[in-house]
PDB file of C-alpha atoms in Angstrom:
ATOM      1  CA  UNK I 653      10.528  69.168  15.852  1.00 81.00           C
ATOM      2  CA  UNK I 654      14.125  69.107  16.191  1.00 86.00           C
ATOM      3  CA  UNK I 655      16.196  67.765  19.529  1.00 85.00           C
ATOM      4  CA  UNK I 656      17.972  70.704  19.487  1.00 88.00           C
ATOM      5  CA  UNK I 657      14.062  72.745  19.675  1.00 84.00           C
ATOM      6  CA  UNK I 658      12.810  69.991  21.939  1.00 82.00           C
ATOM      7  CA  UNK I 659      15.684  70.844  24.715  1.00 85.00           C
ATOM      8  CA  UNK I 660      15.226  74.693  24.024  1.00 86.00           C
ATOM      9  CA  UNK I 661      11.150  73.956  25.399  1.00 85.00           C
ATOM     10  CA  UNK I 662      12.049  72.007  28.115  1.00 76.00           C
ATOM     11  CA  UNK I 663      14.855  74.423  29.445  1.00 84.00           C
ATOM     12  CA  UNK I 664      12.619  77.592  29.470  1.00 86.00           C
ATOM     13  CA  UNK I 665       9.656  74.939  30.854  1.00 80.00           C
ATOM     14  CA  UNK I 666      12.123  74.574  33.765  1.00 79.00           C
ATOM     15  CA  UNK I 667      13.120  78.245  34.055  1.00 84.00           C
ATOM     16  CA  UNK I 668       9.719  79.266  34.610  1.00 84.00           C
ATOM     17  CA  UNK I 669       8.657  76.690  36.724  1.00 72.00           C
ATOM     18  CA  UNK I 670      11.290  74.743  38.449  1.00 75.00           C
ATOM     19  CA  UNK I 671       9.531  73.055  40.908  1.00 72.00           C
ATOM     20  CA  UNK I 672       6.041  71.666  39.570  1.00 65.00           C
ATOM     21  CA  UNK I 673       3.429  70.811  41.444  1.00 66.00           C
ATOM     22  CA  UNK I 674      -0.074  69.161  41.142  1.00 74.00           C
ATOM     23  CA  UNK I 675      -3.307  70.899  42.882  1.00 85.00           C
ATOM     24  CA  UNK I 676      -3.922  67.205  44.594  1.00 91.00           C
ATOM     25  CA  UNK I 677      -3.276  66.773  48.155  1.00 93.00           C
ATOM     26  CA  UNK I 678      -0.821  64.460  49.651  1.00 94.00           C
ATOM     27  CA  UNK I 679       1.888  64.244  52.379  1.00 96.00           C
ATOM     28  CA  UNK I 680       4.146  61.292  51.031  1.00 97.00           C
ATOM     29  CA  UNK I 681       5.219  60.209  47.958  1.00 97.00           C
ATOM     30  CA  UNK I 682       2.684  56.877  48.139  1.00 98.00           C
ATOM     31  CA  UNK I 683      -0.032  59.052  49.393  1.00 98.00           C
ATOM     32  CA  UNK I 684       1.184  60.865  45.861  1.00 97.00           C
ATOM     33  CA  UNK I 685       0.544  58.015  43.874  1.00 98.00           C
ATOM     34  CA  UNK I 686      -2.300  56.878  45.127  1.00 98.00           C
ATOM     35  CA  UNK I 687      -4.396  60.388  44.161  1.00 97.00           C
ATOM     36  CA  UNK I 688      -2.806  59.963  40.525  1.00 96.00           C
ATOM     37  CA  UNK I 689      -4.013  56.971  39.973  1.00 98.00           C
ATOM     38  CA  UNK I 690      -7.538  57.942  41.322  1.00 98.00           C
ATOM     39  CA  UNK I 691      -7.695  60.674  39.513  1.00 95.00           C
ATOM     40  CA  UNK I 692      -7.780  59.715  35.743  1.00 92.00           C
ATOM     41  CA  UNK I 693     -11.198  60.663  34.892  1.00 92.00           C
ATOM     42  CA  UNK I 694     -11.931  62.177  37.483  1.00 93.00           C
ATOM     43  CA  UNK I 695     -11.401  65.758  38.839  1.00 92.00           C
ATOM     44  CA  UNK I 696      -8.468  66.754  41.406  1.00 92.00           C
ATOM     45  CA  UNK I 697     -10.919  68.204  43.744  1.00 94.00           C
ATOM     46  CA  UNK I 698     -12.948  64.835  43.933  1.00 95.00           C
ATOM     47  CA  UNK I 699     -10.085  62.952  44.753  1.00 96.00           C
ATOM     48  CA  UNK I 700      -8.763  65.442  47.023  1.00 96.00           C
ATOM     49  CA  UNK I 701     -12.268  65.089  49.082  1.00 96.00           C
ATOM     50  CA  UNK I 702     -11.919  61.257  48.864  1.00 96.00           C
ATOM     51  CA  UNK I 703      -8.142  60.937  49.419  1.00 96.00           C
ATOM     52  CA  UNK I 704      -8.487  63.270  52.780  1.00 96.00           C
ATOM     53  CA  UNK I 705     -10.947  60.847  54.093  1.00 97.00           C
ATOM     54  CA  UNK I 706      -8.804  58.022  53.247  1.00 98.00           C
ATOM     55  CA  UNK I 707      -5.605  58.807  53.956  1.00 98.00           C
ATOM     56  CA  UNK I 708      -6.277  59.812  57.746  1.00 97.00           C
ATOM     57  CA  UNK I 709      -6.885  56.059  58.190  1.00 97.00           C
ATOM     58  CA  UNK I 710      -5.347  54.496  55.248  1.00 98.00           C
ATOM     59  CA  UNK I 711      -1.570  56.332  54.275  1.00 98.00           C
ATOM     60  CA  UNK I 712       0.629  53.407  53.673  1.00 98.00           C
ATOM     61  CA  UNK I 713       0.570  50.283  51.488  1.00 99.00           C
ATOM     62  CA  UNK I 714      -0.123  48.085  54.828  1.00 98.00           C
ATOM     63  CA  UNK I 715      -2.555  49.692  55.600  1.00 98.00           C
ATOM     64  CA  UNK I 716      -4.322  49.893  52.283  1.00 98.00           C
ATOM     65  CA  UNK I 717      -3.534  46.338  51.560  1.00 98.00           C
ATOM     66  CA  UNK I 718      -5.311  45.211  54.778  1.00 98.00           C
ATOM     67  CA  UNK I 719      -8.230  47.774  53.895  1.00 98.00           C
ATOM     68  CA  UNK I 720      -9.341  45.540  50.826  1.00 98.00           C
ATOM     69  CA  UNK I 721     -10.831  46.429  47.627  1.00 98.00           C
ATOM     70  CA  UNK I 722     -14.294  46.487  49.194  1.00 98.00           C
ATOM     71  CA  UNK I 723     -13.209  48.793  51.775  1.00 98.00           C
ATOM     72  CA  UNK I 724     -11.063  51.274  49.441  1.00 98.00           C
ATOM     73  CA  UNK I 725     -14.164  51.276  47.246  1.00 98.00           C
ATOM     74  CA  UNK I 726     -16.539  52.964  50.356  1.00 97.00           C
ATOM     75  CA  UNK I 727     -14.015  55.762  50.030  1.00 97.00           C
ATOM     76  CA  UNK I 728     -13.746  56.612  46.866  1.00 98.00           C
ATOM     77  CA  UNK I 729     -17.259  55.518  45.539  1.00 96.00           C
ATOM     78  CA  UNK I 730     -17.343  59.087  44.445  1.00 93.00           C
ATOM     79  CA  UNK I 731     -14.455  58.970  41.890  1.00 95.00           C
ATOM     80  CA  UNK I 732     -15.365  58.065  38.735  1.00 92.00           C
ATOM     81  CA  UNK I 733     -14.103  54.109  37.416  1.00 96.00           C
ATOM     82  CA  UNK I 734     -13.938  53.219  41.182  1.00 97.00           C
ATOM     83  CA  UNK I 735     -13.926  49.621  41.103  1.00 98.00           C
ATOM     84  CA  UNK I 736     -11.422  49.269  38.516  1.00 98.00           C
ATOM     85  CA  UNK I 737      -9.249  51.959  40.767  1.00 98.00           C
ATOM     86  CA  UNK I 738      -9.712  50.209  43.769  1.00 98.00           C
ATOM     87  CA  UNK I 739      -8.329  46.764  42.391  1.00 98.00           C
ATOM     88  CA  UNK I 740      -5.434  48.991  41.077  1.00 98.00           C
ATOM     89  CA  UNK I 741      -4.415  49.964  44.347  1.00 99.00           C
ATOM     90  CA  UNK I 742      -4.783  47.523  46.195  1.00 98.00           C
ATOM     91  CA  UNK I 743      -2.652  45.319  43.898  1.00 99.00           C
ATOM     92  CA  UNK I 744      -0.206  48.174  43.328  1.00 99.00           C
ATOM     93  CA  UNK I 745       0.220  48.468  47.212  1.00 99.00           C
ATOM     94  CA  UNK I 746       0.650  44.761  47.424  1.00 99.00           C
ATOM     95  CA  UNK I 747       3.565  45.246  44.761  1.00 99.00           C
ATOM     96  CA  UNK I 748       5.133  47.467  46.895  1.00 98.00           C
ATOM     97  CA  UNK I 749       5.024  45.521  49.773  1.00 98.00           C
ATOM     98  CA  UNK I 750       6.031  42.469  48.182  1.00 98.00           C
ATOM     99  CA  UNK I 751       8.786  44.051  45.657  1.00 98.00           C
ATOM    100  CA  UNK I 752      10.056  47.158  46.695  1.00 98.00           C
ATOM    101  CA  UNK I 753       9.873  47.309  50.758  1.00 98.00           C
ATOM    102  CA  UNK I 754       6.576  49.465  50.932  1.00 97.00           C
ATOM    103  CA  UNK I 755       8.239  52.025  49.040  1.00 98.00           C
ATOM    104  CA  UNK I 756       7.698  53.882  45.720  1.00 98.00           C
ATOM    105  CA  UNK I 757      10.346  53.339  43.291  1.00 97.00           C
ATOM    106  CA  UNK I 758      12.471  55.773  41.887  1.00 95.00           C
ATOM    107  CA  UNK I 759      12.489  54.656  38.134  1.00 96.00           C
ATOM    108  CA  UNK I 760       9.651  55.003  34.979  1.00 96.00           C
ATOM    109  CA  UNK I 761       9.885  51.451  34.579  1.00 97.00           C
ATOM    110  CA  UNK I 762       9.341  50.477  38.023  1.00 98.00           C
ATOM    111  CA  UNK I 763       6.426  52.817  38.458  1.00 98.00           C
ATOM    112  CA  UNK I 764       4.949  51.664  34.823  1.00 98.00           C
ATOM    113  CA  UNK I 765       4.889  47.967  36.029  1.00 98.00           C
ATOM    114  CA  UNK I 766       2.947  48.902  38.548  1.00 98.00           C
ATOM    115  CA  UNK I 767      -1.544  48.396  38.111  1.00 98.00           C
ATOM    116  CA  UNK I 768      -3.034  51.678  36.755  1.00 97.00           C
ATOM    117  CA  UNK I 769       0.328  53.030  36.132  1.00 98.00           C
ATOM    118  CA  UNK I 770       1.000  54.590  33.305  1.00 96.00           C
ATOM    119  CA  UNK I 771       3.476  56.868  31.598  1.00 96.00           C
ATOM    120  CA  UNK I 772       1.306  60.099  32.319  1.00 93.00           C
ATOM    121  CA  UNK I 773       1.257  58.939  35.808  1.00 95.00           C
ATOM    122  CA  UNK I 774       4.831  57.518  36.437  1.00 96.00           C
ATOM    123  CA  UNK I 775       5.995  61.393  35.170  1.00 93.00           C
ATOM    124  CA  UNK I 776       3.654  63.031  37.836  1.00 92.00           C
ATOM    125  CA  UNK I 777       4.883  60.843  40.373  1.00 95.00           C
ATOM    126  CA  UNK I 778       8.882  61.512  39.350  1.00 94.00           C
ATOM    127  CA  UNK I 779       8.414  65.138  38.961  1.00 88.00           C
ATOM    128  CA  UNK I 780       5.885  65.855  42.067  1.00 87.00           C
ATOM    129  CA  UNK I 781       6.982  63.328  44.828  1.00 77.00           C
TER     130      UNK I 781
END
C-alpha cells in the first residue's frame, strides 16, 4: 500500500470516529493503563470486574506499589496470565514513581519502556487517555 492510500485510511478512520474509545473502565489515564495491560488475553469485561474492585482502593502508582505483587494478584486472580501481570504493574508503577513523577508519559517510547508495554498498548493508551 501506498503512503499516499495509507493517509487516505487513516483520514476517513478519523472522520468517522474522532474520538476512540475502549469498552474498559477507567477514570485516569494510569487507571487507563493499568486495564490495558491486564487485559491482553483476557476479555474487557473481566478486567473491568477486576479493575472496579481494585481501583476503589488501589488508583495510583503509590498505592499500587505499596499493594505488592501478592496483593495485586488477589485482585485480579481472575484475569488470565495474572502473575506475570501483576509483576508488570507493579514494576511499571514503580517506573513511574521513580522516572516520571507518578505520571504516565506522553510519548510511544516512554510508554514502550515500560513492563508489559507494548506497541498495541502504548497506542491505546495515546489515543484513549
Amino acid at each position: 500500500m501506498n503512503p499516499e492510500k495509507r493517509r487516505e485510511i487513516f483520514r476517513r478512520f478519523r472522520e468517522a470516529n474522532p474520538n476512540p474509545s475502549t469498552e474498559l473502565k477507567y477514570r485516569t489515564p494510569y487507571e487507563l493503563l493499568v486495564a490495558v495491560v491486564l487485559s491482553a488475553q483476557a476479555t474487557d469485561k473481566s478486567v473491568n470486574q477486576a479493575s472496579a474492585v481494585l481501583f476503589e482502593k488501589f488508583d495510583t502508582p503509590e498505592k499500587m506499589v505499596k499493594l505488592g505483587i501478592a496483593g495485586l494478584e488477589r485482585y485480579i486472580r481472575r484475569i488470565g496470565l495474572y502473575r506475570t501481570k501483576a509483576k508488570n504493574v507493579a514494576a511499571l508503577s514503580k517506573i513511574l514513581l521513580e522516572e516520571h513523577g507518578g505520571e504516565v508519559p506522553a510519548s510511544r517510547e516512554a510508554l514502550e519502556r515500560l513492563p508489559g508495554v507494548g506497541r498495541k498498548t502504548a497506542n491505546v493508551v495515546l489515543n484513549t487517555a
